[in-house]
XYZ file of C-alpha atoms in Angstrom:
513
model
C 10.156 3.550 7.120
C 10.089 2.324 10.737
C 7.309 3.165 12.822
C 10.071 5.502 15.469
C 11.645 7.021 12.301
C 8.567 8.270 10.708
C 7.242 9.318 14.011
C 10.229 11.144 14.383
C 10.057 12.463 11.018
C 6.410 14.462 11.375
C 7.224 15.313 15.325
C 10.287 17.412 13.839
C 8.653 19.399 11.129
C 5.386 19.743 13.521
C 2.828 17.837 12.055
C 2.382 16.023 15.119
C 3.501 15.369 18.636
C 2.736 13.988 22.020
C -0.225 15.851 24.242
C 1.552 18.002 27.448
C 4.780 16.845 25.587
C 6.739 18.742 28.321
C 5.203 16.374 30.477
C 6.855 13.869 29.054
C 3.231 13.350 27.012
C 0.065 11.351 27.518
C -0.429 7.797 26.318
C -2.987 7.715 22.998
C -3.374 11.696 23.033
C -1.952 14.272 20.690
C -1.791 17.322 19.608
C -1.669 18.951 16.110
C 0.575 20.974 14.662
C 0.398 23.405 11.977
C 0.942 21.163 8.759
C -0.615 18.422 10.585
C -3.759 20.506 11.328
C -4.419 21.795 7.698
C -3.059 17.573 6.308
C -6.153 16.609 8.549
C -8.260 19.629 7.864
C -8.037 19.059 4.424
C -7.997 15.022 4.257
C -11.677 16.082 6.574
C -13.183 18.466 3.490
C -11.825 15.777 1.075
C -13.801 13.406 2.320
C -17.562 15.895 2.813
C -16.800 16.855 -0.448
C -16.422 12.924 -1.881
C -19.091 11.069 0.169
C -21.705 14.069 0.766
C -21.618 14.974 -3.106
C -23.024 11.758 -3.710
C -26.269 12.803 -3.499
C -28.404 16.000 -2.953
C -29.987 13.921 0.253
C -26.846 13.961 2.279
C -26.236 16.166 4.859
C -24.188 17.092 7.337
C -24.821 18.107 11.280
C -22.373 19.029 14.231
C -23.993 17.414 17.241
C -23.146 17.441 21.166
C -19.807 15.023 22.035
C -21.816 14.319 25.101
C -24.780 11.934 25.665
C -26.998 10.658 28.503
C -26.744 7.549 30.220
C -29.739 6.602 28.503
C -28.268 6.659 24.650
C -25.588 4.039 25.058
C -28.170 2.072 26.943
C -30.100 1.518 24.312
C -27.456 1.351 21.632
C -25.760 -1.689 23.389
C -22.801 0.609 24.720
C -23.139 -0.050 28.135
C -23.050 -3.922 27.697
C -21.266 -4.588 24.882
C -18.905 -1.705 24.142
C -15.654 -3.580 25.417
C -12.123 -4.883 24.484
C -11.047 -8.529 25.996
C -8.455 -7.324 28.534
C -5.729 -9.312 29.773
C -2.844 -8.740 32.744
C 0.283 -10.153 33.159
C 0.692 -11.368 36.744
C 4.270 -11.173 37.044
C 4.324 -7.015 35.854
C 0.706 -6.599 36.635
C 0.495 -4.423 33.273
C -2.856 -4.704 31.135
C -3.412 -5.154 27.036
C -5.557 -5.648 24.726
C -5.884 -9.720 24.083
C -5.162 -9.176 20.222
C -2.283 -7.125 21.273
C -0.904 -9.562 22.970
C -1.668 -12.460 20.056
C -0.886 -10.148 17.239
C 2.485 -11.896 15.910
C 0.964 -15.059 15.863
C -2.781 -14.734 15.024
C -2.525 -11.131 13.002
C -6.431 -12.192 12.139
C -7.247 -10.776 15.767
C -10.099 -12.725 17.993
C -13.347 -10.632 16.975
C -16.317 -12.720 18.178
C -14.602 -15.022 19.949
C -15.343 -15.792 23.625
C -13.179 -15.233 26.616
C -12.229 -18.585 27.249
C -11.664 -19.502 23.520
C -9.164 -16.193 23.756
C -7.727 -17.987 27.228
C -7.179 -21.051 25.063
C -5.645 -19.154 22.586
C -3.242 -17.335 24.823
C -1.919 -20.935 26.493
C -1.678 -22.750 22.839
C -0.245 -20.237 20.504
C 2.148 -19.716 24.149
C 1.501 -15.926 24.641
C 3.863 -13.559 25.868
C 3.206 -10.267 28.212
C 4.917 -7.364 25.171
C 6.314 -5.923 28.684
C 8.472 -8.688 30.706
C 8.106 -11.703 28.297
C 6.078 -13.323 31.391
C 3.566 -16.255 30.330
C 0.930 -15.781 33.442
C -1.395 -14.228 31.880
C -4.893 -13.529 33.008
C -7.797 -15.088 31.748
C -9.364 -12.094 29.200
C -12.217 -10.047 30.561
C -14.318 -7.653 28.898
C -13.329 -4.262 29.685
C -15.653 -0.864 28.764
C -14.042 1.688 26.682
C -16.337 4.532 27.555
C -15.387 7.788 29.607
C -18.204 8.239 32.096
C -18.886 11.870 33.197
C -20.359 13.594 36.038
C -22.626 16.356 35.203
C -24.180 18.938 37.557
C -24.112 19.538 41.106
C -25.439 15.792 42.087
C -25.083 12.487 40.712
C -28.016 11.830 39.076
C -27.283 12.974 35.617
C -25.556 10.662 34.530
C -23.186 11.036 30.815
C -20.779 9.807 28.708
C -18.674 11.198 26.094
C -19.500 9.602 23.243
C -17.886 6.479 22.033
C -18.387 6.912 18.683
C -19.973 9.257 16.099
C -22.884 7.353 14.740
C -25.117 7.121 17.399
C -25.471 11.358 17.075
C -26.931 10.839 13.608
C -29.434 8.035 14.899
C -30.327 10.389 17.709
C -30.907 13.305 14.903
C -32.782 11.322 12.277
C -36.324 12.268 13.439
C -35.727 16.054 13.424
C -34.079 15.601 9.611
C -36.840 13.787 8.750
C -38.817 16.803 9.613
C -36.530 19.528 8.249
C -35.540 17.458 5.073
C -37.746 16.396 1.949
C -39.165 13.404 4.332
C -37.737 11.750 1.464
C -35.475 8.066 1.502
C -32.683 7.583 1.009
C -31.399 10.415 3.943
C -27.880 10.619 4.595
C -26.604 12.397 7.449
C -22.860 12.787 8.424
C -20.775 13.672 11.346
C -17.153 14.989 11.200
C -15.738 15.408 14.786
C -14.443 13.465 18.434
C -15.002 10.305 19.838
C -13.709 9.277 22.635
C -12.331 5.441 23.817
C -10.875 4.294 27.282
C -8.297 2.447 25.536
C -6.639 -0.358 27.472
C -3.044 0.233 25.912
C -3.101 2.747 23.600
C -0.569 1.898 20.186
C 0.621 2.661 16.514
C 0.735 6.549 17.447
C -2.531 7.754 15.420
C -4.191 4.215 15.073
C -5.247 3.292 18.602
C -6.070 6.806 20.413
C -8.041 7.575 23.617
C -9.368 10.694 21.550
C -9.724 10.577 17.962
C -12.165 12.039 14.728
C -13.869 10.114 12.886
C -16.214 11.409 9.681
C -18.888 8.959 9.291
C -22.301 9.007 7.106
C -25.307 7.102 8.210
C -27.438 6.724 5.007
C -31.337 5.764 5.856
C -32.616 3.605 3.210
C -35.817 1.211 2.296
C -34.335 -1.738 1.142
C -36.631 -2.486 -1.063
C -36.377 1.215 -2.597
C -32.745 2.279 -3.085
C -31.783 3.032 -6.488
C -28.570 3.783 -7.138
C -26.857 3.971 -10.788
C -24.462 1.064 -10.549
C -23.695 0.898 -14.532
C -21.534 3.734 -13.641
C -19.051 1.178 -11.551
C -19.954 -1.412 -12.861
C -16.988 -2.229 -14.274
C -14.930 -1.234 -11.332
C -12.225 -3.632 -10.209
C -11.979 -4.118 -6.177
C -9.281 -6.210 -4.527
C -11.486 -7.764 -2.327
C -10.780 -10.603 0.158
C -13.794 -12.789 0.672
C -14.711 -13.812 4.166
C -15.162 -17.412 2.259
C -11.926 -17.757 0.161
C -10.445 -17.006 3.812
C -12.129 -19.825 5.534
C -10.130 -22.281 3.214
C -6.562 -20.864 3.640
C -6.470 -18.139 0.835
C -6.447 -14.174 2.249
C -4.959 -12.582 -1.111
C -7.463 -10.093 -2.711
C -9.430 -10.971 -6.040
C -9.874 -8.410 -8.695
C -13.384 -8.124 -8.526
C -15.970 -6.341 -10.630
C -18.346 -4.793 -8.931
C -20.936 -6.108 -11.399
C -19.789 -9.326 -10.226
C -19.655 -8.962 -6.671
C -23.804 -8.306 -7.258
C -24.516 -10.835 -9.456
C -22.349 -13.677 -8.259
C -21.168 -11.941 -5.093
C -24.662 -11.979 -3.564
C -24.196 -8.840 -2.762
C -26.868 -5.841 -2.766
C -26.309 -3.180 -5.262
C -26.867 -0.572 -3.171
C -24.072 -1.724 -0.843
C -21.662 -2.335 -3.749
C -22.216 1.059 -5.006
C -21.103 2.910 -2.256
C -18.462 -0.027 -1.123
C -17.162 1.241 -4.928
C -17.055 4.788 -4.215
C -15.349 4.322 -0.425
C -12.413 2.121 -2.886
C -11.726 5.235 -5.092
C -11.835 7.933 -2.216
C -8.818 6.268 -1.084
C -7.277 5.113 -4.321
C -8.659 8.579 -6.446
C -8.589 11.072 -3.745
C -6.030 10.656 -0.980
C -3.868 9.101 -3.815
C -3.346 5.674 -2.090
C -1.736 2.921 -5.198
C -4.568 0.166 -5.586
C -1.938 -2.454 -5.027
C -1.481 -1.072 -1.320
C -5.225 -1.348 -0.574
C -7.909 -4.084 0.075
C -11.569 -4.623 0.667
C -11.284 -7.344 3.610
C -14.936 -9.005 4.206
C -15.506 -10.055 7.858
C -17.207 -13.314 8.477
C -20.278 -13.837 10.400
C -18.658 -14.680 13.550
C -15.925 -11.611 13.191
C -18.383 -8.971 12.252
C -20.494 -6.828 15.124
C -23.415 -8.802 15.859
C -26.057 -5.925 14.236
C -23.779 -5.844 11.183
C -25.141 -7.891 8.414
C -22.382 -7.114 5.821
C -19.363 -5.775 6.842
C -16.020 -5.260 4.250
C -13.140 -3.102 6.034
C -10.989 -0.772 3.830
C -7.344 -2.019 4.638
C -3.884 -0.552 3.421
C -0.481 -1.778 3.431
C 1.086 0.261 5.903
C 5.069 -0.550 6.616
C 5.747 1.455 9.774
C 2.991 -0.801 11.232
C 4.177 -4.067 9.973
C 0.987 -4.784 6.919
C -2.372 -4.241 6.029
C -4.232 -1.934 8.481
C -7.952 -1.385 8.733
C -8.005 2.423 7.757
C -12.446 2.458 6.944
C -15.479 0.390 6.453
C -18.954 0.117 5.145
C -21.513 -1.738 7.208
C -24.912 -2.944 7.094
C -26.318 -2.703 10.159
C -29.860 -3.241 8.927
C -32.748 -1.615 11.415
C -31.036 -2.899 14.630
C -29.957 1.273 15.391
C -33.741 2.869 15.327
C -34.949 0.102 16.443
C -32.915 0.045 19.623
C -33.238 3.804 19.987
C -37.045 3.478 19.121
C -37.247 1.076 21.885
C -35.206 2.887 24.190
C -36.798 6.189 24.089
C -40.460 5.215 23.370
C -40.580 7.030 20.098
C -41.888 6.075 16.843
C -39.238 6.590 14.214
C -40.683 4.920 11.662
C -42.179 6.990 8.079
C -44.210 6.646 5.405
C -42.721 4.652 2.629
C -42.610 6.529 -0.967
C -45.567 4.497 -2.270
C -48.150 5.576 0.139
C -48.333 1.290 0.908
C -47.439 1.448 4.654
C -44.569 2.364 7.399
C -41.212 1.360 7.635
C -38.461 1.204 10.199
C -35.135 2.568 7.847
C -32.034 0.565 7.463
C -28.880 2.369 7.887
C -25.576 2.064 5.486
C -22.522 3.257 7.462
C -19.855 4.638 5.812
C -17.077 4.968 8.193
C -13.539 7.047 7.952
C -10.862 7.882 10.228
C -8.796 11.417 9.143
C -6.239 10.291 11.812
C -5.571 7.117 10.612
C -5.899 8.840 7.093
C -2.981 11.150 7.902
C -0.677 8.556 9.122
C -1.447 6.488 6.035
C -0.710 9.352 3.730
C 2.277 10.109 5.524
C 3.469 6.148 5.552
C 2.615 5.962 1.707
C 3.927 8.843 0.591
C 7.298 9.733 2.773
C 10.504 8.063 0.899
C 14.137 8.799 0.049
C 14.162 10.038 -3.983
C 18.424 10.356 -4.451
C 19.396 12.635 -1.942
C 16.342 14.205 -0.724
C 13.258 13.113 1.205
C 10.368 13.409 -0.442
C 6.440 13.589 0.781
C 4.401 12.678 -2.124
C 0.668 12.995 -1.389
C -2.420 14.833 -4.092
C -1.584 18.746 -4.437
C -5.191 19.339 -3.401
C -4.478 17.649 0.180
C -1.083 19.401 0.721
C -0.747 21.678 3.697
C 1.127 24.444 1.687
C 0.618 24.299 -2.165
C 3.505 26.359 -2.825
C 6.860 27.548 -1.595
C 7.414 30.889 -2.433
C 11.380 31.817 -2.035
C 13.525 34.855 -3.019
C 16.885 34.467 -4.620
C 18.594 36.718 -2.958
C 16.925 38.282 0.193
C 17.739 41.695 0.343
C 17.381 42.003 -3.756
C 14.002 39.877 -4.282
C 12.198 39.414 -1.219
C 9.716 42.633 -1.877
C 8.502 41.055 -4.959
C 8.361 37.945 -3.180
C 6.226 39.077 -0.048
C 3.815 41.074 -2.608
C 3.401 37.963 -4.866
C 2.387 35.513 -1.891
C 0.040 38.321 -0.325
C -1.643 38.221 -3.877
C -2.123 34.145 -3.504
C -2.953 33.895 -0.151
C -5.786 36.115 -1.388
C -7.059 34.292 -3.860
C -7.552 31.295 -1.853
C -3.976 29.850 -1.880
C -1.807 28.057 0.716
C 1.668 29.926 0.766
C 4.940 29.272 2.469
C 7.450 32.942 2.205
C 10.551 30.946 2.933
C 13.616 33.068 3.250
C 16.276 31.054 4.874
C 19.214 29.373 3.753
C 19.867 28.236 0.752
C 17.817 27.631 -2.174
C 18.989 23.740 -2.127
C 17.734 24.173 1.907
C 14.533 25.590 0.773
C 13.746 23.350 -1.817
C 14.124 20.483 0.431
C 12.155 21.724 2.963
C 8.969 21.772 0.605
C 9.660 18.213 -0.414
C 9.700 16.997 2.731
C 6.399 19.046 3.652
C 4.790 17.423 0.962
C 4.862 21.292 -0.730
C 3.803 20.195 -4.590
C 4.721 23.320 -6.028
C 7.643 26.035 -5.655
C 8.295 29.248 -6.787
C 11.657 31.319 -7.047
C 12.053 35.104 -7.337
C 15.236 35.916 -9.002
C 16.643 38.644 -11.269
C 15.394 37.570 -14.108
C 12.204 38.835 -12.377
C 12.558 41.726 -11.168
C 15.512 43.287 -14.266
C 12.907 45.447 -16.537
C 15.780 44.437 -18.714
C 15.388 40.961 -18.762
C 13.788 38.945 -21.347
C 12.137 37.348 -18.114
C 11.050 40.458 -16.498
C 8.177 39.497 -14.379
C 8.081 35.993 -14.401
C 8.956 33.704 -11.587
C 10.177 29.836 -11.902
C 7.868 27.152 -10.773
C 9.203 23.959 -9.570
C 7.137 20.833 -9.334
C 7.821 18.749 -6.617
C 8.005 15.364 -7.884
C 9.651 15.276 -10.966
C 11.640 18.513 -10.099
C 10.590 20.087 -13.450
C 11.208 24.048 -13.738
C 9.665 26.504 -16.284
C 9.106 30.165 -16.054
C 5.606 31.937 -15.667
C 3.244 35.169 -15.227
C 1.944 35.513 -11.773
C -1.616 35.964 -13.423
C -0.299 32.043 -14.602
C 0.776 30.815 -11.564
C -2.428 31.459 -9.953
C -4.775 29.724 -12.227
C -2.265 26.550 -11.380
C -1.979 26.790 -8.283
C -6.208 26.954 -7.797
C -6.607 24.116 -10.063
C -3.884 21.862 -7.967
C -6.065 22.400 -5.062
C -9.775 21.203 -6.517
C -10.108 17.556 -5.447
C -11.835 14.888 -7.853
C -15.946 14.613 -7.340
C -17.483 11.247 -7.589
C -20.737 10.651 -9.803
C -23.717 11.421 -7.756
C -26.096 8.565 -6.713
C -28.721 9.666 -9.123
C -31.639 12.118 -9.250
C -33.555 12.475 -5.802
C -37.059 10.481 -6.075
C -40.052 12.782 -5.735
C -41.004 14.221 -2.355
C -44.557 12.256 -0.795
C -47.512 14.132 -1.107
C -48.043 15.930 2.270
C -50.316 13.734 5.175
């Protein structure tokens, strides 16, 4: 499906739409709409429930979206925080430089400098996207933060924040305090960032304001044990930054056993790399052949980043493989900076009483917009004559459609049988109108896994029936009758999302200082 048509598609059954859409919308803003909001609410608690379950030692906290001057100071922000920005001098509109290269050089120009971009632009023969013009600028680095000013005077100075991550750095003293004082600590954020985009695209991928759920896990690397016999034998269709560098960007199945042993890559970083493969393939129900681990090279990856794969999908309404997640490395460049910055020691006592240390951090990082979008692009397709949203029953917005027969005759029983599963935790749509055909495809298109039909089999004391509703699955349209007491232990199960294996048993606290 085209990028317009499935746009189109969720706008019209209000999953999503444009911000102040009556004023004629905002470029990279929008809002939410009822099965959008639960989709992402639930894609959100999919992933806590994945990534913090791996381990007892992973929290999460709900910090400030705002920070002082003096945070993105220190975290690089203020110098380094930018997009290579070009303008067309015959239209005088602005974009991104990989924008502007992306049909010829889809590999984008991370790490490159602005006159090797300028070079680019006048060999490959770049185009403004706008009027076709070929004066383009030469690129210039362009900050994507949104400066605020605070208070009465101008001498607090703020930003929102550009990202999530830094919040957990800023935070990791105080959990050290309130935890176990204990490595590994984990310590996730679910909730806005906020980017100046230069020309905001692809609807949910490139957004001005955006959620992202990330966990910062705060390690000794010389202490992080992590039980990788149990994915070991994992396959990953990874993409080697090397096998690249000589022509060849198709993913290798790749133990993960492999990718430590030959791979040269840490176990503790494989481990969770493993678990970040099957949240997408296991949980949000992503087919492996639509996914791939994509390794950037030295010169691609963020300078503090010492091992970087990005989680890509094939996404058609985008034109190919799309970075949708990542796990970094970033070593000790983050408390170091913000130790340096704020004159704070955040350094602790390692487990074996031999010294200090200065953690490393392990970012796992996850967009539930992009998410959403992918799920939608994956699943949405034309099945005979109806279209059909597949996507996991546990990440559906409703879980079932609940429909009388015949209004006037069945919609009593009806009402009184979604009351009973909305109380016991379920997601319920009473649909009354139209057709049952109608209703039916309705639900499929929501992505509703499960419907259920009141008729007079139901309510005739008569009937062999008497009491039992029909429940339709969505995808392979499948109908058989059962109790409501049934139905309800279904329905509950549908909605349970799979757990990953934890990381292990928790080492033993230090003794006290």
């Amino acid at each position: 499906m085209k990028l317009d048509e499935l746009f189109a598609l969720l706008r019209r059954r209000g999953v999503l739409w444009p911000t102040a859409e009556i004023y004629g919308g905002l470029q990279g803003l929008y809002d939410y709409g009822p099965l959008g909001a639960e989709l992402k609410r639930r894609i959100s608690d999919a992933w806590r429930a994945w990534f913090l379950g791996l381990s007892e030692d992973y929290y999460e906290i709900d910090p400030a979206e705002i920070v002082p001057e003096a945070v993105v100071r220190a975290s690089g922000h203020l110098e380094n925080f930018t997009d290579p920005e070009v303008t067309c001098g015959r239209c005088h509109k602005s974009f991104r430089a990989d924008t502007v290269l992306e049909a010829t050089r889809p590999e984008g120009v991370d790490g490159l400098a602005p006159e090797a971009i300028a070079h680019l632009l006048g060999v490959l023969g770049a185009k403004c996207p706008n009027c076709g013009s070929s004066e383009l600028s030469v690129p210039r680095p362009f900050n994507l933060m949104f400066p605020l000013a605070m208070g009465a005077g101008d001498s607090e100075r703020a930003y929102l924040r550009p990202e999530t991550a830094q919040s957990s750095y800023l935070a990791f003293a105080r959990m050290w305090e309130v935890g176990r004082k204990a490595l590994p600590l984990g310590v996730a954020v679910v909730g806005r960032a906020y980017r100046n985009e230069i020309a905001p695209r692809q609807v949910l991928f490139r957004m001005r304001a955006f959620t992202q759920a990330e966990l910062q896990i705060f390690f000794d690397p010389a202490a992080f044990p992590v039980p990788i016999e149990s994915v070991a034998s994992l396959e990953l269709p990874v993409v080697r930054a090397s096998r690249r560098a000589s022509g060849d960007d198709r993913p290798v199945p790749t133990t993960v056993a492999a990718l430590v042993a030959d791979g040269g890559i840490p176990a503790f970083y494989a481990f969770h790399l493993a678990h970040t493969y099957r949240f997408y393939r296991d949980v949000l129900g992503i087919p492996a052949d639509r996914l791939r681990l994509w390794e950037k090279s030295d010169q691609e990856r963020a300078f503090y980043n010492r091992i970087q794969f990005d989680v890509e999908a094939d996404l058609p309404s985008l034109g190919g493989f799309k970075e949708i997640g990542a796990v970094h490395y970033r070593g000790d460049y983050d408390l170091g900076r913000h130790s340096e910055g704020s004159k704070k020691d955040l350094t602790v006592a390692k487990a074996d009483g031999s010294g200090r240390l200065l953690p490393h951090v392990l970012e796992l990082t996850f967009g539930p917009d992009r998410a959403l979008w992918m799920v939608a692009d994956v699943g949405i397709g034309v099945d005979g004559d109806r279209t059909l949203w597949r996507m996991p029953a546990h990440l559906a917005p409703v879980t079932v459609g609940v429909f009388p027969l015949i209004r006037k005759a069945h919609t009593e029983f009806a009402r009184t049988l979604a009351r009973q599963l909305l109380l016991g935790g379920i997601r319920v749509d009473l649909d009354t109108a139209g057709t049952i055909g109608k209703r039916y495809a309705r639900a499929d298109e929501a992505g509703t896994p499960f419907c259920v039909t009141v008729d007079g089999g139901t309510v005739d004391p008569a009937s062999p029936d008497h009491g039992t509703v029909t429940l339709r699955e969505r995808d392979s349209k499948g109908q058989r009758r059962v109790r409501p007491d049934e139905l309800l232990g279904v329905l509950a199960a549908a909605q349970i999302p799979p757990r990953p294996e934890p990381a292990g048993p928790a080492p033993p606290a230090p003794e006290p200082e």
